[in-house]
Short mmCIF file of C-alpha atoms in Angstrom, two decimals:
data_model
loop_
_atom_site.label_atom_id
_atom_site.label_comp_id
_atom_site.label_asym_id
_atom_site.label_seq_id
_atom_site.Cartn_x
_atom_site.Cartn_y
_atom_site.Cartn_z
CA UNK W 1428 -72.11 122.04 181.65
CA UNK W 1429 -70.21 125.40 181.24
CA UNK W 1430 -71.74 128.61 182.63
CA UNK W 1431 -70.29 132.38 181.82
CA UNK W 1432 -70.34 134.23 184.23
CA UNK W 1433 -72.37 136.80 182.71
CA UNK W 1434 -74.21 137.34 179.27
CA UNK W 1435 -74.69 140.85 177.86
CA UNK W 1436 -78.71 141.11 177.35
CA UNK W 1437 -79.60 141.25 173.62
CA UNK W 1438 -81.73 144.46 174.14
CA UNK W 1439 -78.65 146.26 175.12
CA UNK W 1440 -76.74 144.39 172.26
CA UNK W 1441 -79.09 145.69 169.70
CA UNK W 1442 -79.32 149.26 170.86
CA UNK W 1443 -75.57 149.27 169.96
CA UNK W 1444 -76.07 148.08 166.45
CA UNK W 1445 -79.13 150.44 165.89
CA UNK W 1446 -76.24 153.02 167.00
CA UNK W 1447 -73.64 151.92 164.96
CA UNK W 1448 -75.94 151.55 161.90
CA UNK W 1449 -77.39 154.84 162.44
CA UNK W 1450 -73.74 156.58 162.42
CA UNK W 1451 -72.44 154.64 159.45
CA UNK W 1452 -75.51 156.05 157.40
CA UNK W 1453 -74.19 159.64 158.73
CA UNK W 1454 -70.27 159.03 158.42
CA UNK W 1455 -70.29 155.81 155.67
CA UNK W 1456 -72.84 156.04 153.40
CA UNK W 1457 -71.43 154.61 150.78
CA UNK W 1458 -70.92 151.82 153.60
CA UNK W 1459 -73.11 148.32 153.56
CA UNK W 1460 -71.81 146.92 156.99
CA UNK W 1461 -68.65 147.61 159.20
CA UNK W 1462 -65.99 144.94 160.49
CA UNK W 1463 -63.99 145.44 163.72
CA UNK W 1464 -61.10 143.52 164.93
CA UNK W 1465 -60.13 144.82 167.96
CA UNK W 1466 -60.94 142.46 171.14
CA UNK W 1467 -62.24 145.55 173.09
CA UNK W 1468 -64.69 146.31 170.19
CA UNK W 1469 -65.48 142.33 169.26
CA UNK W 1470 -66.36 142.41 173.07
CA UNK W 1471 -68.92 145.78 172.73
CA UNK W 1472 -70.79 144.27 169.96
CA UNK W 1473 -70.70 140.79 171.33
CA UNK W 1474 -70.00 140.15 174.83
CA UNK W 1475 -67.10 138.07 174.28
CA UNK W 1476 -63.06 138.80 173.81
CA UNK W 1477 -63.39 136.82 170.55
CA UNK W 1478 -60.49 136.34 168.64
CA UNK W 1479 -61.10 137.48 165.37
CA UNK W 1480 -63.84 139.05 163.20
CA UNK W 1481 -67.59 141.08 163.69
CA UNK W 1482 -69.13 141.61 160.72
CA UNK W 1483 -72.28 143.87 161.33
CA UNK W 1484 -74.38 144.43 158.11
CA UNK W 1485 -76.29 147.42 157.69
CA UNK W 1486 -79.56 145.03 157.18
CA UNK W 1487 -79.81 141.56 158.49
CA UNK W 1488 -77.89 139.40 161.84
CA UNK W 1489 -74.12 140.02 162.68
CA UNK W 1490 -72.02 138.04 162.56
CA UNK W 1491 -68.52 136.58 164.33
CA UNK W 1492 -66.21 134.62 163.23
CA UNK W 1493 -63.40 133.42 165.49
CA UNK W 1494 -60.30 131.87 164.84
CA UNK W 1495 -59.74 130.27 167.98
CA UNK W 1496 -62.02 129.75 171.01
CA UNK W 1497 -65.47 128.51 169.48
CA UNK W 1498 -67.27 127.19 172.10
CA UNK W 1499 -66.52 130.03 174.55
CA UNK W 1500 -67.60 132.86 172.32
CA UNK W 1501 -70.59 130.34 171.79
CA UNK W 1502 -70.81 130.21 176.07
CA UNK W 1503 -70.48 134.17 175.75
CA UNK W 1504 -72.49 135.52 173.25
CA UNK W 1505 -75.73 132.81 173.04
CA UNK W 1506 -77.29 135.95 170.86
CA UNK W 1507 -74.94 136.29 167.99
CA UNK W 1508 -74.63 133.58 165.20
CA UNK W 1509 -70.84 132.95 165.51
CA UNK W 1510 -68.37 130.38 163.07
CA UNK W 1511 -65.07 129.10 163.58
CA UNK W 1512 -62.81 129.55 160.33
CA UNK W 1513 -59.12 130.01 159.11
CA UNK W 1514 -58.23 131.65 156.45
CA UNK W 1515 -59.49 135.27 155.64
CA UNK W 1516 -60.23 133.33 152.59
CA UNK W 1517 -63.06 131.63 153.79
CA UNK W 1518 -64.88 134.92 155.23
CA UNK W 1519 -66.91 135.95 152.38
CA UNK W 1520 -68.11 132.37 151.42
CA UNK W 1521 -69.12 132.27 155.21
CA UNK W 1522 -71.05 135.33 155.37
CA UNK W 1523 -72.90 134.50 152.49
CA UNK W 1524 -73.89 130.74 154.21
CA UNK W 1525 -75.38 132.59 157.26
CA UNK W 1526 -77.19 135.10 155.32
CA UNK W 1527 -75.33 138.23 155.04
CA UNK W 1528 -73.30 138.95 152.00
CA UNK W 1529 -70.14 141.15 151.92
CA UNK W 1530 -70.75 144.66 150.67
CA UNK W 1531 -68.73 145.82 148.08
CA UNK W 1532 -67.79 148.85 150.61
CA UNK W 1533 -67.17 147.62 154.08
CA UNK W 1534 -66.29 150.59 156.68
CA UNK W 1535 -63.32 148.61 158.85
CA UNK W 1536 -62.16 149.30 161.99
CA UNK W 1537 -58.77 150.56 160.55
CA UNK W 1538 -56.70 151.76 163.63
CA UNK W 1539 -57.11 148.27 165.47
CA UNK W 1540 -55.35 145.98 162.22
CA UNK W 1541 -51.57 145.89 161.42
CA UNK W 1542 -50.20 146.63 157.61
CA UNK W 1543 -49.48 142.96 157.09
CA UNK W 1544 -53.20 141.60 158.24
CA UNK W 1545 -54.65 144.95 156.09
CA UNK W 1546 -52.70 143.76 153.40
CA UNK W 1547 -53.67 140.25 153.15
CA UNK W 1548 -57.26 141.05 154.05
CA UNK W 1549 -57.36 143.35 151.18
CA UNK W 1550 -55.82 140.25 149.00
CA UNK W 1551 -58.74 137.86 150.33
CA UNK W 1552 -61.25 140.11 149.16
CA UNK W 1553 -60.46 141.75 145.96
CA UNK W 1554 -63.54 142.45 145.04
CA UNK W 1555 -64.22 144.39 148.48
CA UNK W 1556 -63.44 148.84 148.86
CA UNK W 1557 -62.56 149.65 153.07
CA UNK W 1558 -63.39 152.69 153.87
CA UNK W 1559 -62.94 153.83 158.21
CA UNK W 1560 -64.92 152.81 160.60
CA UNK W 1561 -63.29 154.00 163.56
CA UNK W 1562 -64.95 157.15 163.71
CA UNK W 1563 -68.39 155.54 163.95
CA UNK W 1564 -67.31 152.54 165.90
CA UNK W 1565 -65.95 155.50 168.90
CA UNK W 1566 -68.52 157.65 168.80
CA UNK W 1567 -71.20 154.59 169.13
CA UNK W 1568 -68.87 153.40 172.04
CA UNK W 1569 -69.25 156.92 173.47
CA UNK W 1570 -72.59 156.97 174.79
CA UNK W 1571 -73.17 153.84 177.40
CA UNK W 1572 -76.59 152.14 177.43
CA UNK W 1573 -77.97 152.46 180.97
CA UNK W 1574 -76.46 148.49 181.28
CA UNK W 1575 -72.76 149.83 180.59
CA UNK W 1576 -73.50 153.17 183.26
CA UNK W 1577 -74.47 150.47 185.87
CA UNK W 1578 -70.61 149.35 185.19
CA UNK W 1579 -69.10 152.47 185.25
CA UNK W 1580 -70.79 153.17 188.74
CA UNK W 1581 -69.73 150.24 189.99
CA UNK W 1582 -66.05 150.92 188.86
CA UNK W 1583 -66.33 154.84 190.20
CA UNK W 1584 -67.64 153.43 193.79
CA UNK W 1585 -65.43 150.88 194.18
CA UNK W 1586 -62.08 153.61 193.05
CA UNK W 1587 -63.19 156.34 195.50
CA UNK W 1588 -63.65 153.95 198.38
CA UNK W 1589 -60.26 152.53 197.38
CA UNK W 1590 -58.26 155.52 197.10
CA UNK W 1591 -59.86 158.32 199.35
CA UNK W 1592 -61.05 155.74 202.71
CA UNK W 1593 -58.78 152.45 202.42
CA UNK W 1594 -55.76 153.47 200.85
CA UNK W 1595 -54.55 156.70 203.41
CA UNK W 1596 -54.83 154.03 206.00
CA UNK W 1597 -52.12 151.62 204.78
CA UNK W 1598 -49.16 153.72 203.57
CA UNK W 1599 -46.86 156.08 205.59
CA UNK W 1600 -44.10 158.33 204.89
CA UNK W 1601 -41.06 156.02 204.48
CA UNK W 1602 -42.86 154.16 201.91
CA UNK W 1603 -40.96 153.56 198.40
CA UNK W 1604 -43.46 154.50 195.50
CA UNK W 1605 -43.30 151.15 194.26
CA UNK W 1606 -44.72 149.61 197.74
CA UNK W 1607 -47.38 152.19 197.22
CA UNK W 1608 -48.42 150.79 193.96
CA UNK W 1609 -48.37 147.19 195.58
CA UNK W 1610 -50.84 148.41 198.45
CA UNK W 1611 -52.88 150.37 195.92
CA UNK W 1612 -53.32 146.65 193.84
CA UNK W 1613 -54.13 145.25 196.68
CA UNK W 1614 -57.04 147.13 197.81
CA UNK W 1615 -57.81 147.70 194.55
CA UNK W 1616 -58.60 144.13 194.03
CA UNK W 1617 -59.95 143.97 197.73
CA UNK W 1618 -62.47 146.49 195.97
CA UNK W 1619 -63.48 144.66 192.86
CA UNK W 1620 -61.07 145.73 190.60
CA UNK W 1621 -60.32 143.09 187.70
CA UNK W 1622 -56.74 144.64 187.38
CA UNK W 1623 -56.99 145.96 183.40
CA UNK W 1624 -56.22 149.05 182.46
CA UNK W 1625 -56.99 149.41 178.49
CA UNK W 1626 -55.94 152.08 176.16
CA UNK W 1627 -56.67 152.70 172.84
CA UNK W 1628 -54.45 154.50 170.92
CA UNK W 1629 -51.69 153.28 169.45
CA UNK W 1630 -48.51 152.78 171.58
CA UNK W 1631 -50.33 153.42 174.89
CA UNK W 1632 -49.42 150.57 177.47
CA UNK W 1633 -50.41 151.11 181.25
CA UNK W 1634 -50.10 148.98 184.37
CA UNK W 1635 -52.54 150.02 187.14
CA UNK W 1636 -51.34 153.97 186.47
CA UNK W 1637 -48.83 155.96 188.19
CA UNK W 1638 -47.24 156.21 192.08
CA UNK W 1639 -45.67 160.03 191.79
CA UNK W 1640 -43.40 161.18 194.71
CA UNK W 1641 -42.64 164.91 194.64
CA UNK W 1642 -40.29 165.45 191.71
CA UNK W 1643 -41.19 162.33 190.12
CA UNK W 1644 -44.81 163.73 188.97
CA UNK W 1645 -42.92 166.23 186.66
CA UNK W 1646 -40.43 163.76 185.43
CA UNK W 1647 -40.30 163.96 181.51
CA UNK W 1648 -42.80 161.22 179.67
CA UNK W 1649 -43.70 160.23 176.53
CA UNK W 1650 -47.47 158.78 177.35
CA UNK W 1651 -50.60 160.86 176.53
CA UNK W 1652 -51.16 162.34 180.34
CA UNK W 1653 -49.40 165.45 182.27
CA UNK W 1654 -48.23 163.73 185.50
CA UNK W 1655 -44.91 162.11 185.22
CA UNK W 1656 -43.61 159.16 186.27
CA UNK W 1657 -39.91 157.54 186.90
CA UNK W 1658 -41.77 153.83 186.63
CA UNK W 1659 -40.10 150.82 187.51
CA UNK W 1660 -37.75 150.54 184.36
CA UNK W 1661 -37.45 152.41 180.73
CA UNK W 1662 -38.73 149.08 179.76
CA UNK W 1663 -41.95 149.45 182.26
CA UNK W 1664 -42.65 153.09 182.82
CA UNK W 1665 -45.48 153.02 184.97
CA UNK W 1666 -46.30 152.05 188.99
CA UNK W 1667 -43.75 153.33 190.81
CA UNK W 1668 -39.80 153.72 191.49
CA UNK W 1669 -38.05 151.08 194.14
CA UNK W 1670 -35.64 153.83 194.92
CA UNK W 1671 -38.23 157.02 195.25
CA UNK W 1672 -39.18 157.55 199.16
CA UNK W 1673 -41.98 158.86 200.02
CA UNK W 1674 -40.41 161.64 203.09
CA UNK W 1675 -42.18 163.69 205.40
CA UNK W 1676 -43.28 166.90 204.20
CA UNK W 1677 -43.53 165.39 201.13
CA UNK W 1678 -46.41 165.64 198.07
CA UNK W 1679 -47.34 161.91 196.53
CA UNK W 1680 -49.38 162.21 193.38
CA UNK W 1681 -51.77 158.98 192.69
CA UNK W 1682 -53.09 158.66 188.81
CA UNK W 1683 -54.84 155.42 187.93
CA UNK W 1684 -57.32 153.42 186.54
CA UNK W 1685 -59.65 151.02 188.33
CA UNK W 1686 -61.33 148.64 186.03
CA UNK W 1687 -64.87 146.68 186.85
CA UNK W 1688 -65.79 143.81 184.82
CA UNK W 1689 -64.14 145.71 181.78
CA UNK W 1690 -65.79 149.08 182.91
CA UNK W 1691 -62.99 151.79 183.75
CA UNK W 1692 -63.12 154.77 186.28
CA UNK W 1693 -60.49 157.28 186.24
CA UNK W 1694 -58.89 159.10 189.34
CA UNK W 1695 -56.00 161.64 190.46
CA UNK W 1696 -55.50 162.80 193.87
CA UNK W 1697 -53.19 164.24 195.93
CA UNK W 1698 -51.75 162.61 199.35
CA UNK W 1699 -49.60 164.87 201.72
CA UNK W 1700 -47.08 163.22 204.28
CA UNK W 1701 -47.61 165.51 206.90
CA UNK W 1702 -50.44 167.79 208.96
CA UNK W 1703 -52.37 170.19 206.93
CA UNK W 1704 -50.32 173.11 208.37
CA UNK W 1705 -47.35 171.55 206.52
CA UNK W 1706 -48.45 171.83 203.19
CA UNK W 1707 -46.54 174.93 201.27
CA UNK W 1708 -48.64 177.78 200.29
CA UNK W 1709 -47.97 177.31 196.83
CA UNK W 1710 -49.33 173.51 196.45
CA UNK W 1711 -52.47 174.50 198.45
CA UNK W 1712 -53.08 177.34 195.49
CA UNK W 1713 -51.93 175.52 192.95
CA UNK W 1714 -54.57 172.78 194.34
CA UNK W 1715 -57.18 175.01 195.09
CA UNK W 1716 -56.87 176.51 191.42
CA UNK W 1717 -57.10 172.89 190.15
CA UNK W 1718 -60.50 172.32 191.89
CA UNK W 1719 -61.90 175.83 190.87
CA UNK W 1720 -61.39 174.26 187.16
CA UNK W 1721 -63.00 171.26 187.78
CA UNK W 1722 -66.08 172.80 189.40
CA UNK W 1723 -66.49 175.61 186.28
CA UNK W 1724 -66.31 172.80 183.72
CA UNK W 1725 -68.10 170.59 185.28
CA UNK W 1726 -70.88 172.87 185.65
CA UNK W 1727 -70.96 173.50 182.41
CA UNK W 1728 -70.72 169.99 181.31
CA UNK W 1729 -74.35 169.24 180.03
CA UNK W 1730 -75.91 167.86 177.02
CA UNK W 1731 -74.69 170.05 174.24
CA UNK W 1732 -71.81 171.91 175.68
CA UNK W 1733 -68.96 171.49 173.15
CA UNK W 1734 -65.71 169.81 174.10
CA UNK W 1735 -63.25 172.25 172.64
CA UNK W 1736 -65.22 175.23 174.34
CA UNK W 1737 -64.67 173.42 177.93
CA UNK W 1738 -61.28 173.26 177.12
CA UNK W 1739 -60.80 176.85 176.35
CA UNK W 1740 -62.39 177.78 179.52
CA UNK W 1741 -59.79 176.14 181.70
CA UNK W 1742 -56.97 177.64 179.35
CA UNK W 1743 -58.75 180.78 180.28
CA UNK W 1744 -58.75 180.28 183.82
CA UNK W 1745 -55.46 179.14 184.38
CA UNK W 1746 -53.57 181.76 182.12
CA UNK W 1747 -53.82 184.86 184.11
CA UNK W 1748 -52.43 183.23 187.12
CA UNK W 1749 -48.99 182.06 188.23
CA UNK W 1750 -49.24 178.79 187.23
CA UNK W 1751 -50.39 179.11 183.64
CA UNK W 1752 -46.59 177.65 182.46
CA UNK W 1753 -47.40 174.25 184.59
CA UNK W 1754 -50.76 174.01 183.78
CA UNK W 1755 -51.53 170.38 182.08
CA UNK W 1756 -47.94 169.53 182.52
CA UNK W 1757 -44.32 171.50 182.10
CA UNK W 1758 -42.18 171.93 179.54
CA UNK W 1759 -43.03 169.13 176.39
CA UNK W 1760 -44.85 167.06 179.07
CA UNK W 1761 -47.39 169.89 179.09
CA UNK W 1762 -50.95 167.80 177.34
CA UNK W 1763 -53.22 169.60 174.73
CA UNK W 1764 -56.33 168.48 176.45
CA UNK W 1765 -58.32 168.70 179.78
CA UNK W 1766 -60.41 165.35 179.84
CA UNK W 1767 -61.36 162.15 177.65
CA UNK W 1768 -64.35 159.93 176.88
CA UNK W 1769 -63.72 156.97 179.15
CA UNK W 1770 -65.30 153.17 179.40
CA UNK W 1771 -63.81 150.13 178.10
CA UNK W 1772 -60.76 151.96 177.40
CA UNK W 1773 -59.33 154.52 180.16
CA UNK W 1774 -58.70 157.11 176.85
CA UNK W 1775 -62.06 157.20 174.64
CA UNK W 1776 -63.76 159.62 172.35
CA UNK W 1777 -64.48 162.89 172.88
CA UNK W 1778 -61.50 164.64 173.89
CA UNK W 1779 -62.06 167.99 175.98
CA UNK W 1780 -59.41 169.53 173.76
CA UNK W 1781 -59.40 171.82 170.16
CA UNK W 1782 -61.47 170.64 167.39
CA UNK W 1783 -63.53 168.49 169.40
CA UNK W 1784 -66.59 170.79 168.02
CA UNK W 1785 -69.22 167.41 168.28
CA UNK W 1786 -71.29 168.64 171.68
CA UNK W 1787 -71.83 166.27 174.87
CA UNK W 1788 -74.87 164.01 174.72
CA UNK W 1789 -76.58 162.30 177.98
CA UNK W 1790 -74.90 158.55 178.82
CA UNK W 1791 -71.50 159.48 177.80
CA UNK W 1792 -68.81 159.91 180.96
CA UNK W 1793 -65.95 162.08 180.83
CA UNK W 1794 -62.71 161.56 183.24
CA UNK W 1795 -62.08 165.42 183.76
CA UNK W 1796 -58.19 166.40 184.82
CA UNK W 1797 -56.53 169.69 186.04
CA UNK W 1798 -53.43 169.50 186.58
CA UNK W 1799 -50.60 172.04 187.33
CA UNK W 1800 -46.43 170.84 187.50
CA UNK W 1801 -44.78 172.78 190.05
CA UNK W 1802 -40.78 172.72 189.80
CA UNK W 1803 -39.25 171.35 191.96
CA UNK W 1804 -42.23 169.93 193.76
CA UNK W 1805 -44.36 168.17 191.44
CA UNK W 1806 -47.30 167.69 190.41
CA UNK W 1807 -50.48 168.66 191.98
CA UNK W 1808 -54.38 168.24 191.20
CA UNK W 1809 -57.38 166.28 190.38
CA UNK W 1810 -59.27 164.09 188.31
CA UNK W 1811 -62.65 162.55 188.68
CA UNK W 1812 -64.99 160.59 186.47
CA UNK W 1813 -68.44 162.17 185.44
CA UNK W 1814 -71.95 160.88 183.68
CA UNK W 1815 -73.60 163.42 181.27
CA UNK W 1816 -76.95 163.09 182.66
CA UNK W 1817 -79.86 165.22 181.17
CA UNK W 1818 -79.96 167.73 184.07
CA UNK W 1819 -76.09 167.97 183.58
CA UNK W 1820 -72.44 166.09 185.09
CA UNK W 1821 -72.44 163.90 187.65
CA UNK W 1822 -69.65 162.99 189.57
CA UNK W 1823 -69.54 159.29 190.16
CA UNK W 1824 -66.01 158.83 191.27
CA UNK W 1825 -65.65 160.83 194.47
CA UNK W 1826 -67.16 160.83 198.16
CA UNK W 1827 -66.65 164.64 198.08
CA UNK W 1828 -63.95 165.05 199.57
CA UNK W 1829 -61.43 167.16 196.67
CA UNK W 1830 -58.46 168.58 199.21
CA UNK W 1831 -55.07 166.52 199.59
CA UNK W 1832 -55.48 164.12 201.84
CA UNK W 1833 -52.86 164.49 204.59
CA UNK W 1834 -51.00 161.26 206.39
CA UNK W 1835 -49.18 161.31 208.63
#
């Protein structure tokens, strides 16, 4: 007999769809039930990487229908009524058999389903109007039941142990950034970590995160995130360079993602190949001014403090000193935000950035990241993963140590 490993309790399952429901009657009213695609959202409202379709109805049982791997998603999800079928054809006449008629508006997760699937969806069902449902389907996602904080923990413990106690004691100057990376997956695994590092918006592909030596963390890049990164190839920008050295006297920047059981924590810190006295005047200022930032936003980071306001703070803070230029990255690698929403997918909504007006609520966890580019050096600063508790942020990702930790 075949046993998951786990099973996501249906209590937990059904305070999601109460959520969801609740926000399509705000955002969709028009709405009678949304669809997602996307594995990572399949997997939210189900408990299994199904391949294929959820159909939640705004009244009645969901729904998933899979195109390939019945019985799993059967092993998986024991609480959700689930059919095998083949043709986008057969999804309406399916529906109806278990109970739960299309709508003639369905809000569909939009962002997650290419022109040519939209297109012959559309073609299946005629007699069906989409509307979006990715704004409801993110901001559900946004605030974790206490089940998915339990995760995120888990994830936070397990990076902070990795990369502030374990990892200093296994590289040394001399090391190529790409070795780095290799040690980092190591102990990352060592520590838990299932290897994944999701994103969701379009065009965002990460491995593990990025390995930074001097210079390198202001090298020019294209991905949504200030610190740079030569990569391995144009082909695979990301981990580290084989030919970047780590030297003595030397800054090493360290941006990734450690993922537990599909929960992710996010983490930037600073490693220094040499003795405390060593490190230039400038980095430790540039540093210092980094953690300053964190600790003002965080503090204000409480149930119904508005994103875009947090934002503007650390604009504030970082503009009347001489590193306003590098702040959040230099040149057209500088980043118009400060933080993300983070949980199955390293970048989640909100966005501490402009026009994120929607204020905090309790249960949702924010990766928070100052960050300052320093010619010629690179890139200093920090990052650390919070909970939005009622009494206000929590960091979950730390030990409490926040200075650049020095090896030598």
């Amino acid at each position: 007999m075949h046993i998951p490993v786990e099973t996501i309790p249906l209590g937990d399952l059904e305070q999601r769809y109460a959520r969801c429901r609740a926000l399509l009657s705000q955002l969709q009213p028009g709405a009678g039930g949304l669809m997602t695609f996307s594995r990572t959202s399949i997997y939210h409202l189900t408990g299994t990487m199904g391949f294929g379709i959820f159909w939640l109805p705004r009244e009645g049982k969901p729904l998933l229908r899979v195109r390939k791997g019945f019985e799993r998603a059967c092993l998986e999800s024991p609480h959700i009524a689930i059919a095998p079928f083949r043709s986008f054809g057969d999804l309406a006449g399916l529906a109806a058999e278990h109970g739960v008629p299309f709508s003639k508006t369905i809000a569909a997760e939009q962002s997650s389903l290419p022109w040519s699937l939209a297109d012959l969806l559309r073609k299946k069902l005629p007699d069906v109007v989409f509307s979006e449902a990715d704004t409801a389907l993110a901001q559900a996602r946004s605030i974790k039941t206490e089940w998915e904080l339990g995760k995120m923990r888990l994830a936070c413990a397990g990076h902070a142990k990795a990369v502030e106690e374990i990892l200093p004691k296994k590289i040394s100057p001399g090391m190529s950034e790409m070795e780095i990376a290799q040690i980092t997956i190591e102990v990352f695994f060592s520590q838990g970590s299932c290897g994944m590092t999701r994103m969701n918006n379009y065009g965002q592909e990460m491995s593990l995160g990025h390995v930074s030596v001097g210079e390198n963390g202001n090298f020019p890049t294209f991905y949504n995130g200030a610190l740079g990164c030569k990569g391995l190839h144009p082909a695979a920008p990301f981990l580290g360079c084989t030919g970047s050295i780590w030297k003595h006297n030397c800054l090493l920047t360290h941006d990734a993602g450690f993922c537990y059981e599909g929960y992710n924590s996010d983490k930037t810190l600073n490693y220094f190949a040499g003795s405390p006295e060593a490190i230039p005047a400038k980095v430790k200022k540039a540093h210092d001014l980094c953690r300053e930032i964190e600790a003002a936003v965080s503090g204000k980071m409480k149930p119904g403090a508005i994103p875009s306001e947090l934002y503007r703070l650390s604009l504030d803070m970082a503009k009347t000193t001489e590193f306003a230029d590098g702040f959040l990255g230099l040149g057209d690698s500088k980043v118009p935000f400060l933080g993300h929403s983070i949980g199955l997918c390293i970048d989640e909504w909100p966005v501490l950035a402009k026009n994120f007006d929607k204020p905090l609520q309790t249960g949702m966890t924010i990766a928070l990241e100052p960050k300052i580019g320093l010619p010629g050096i690179g890139m200093v600063g920090v990052e650390n993963t919070w909970e939005i508790t009622e009494s206000g942020a929590a960091c979950l990702s730390t030990t409490g140590r926040g200075e650049i930790i020095c090896v030598e």
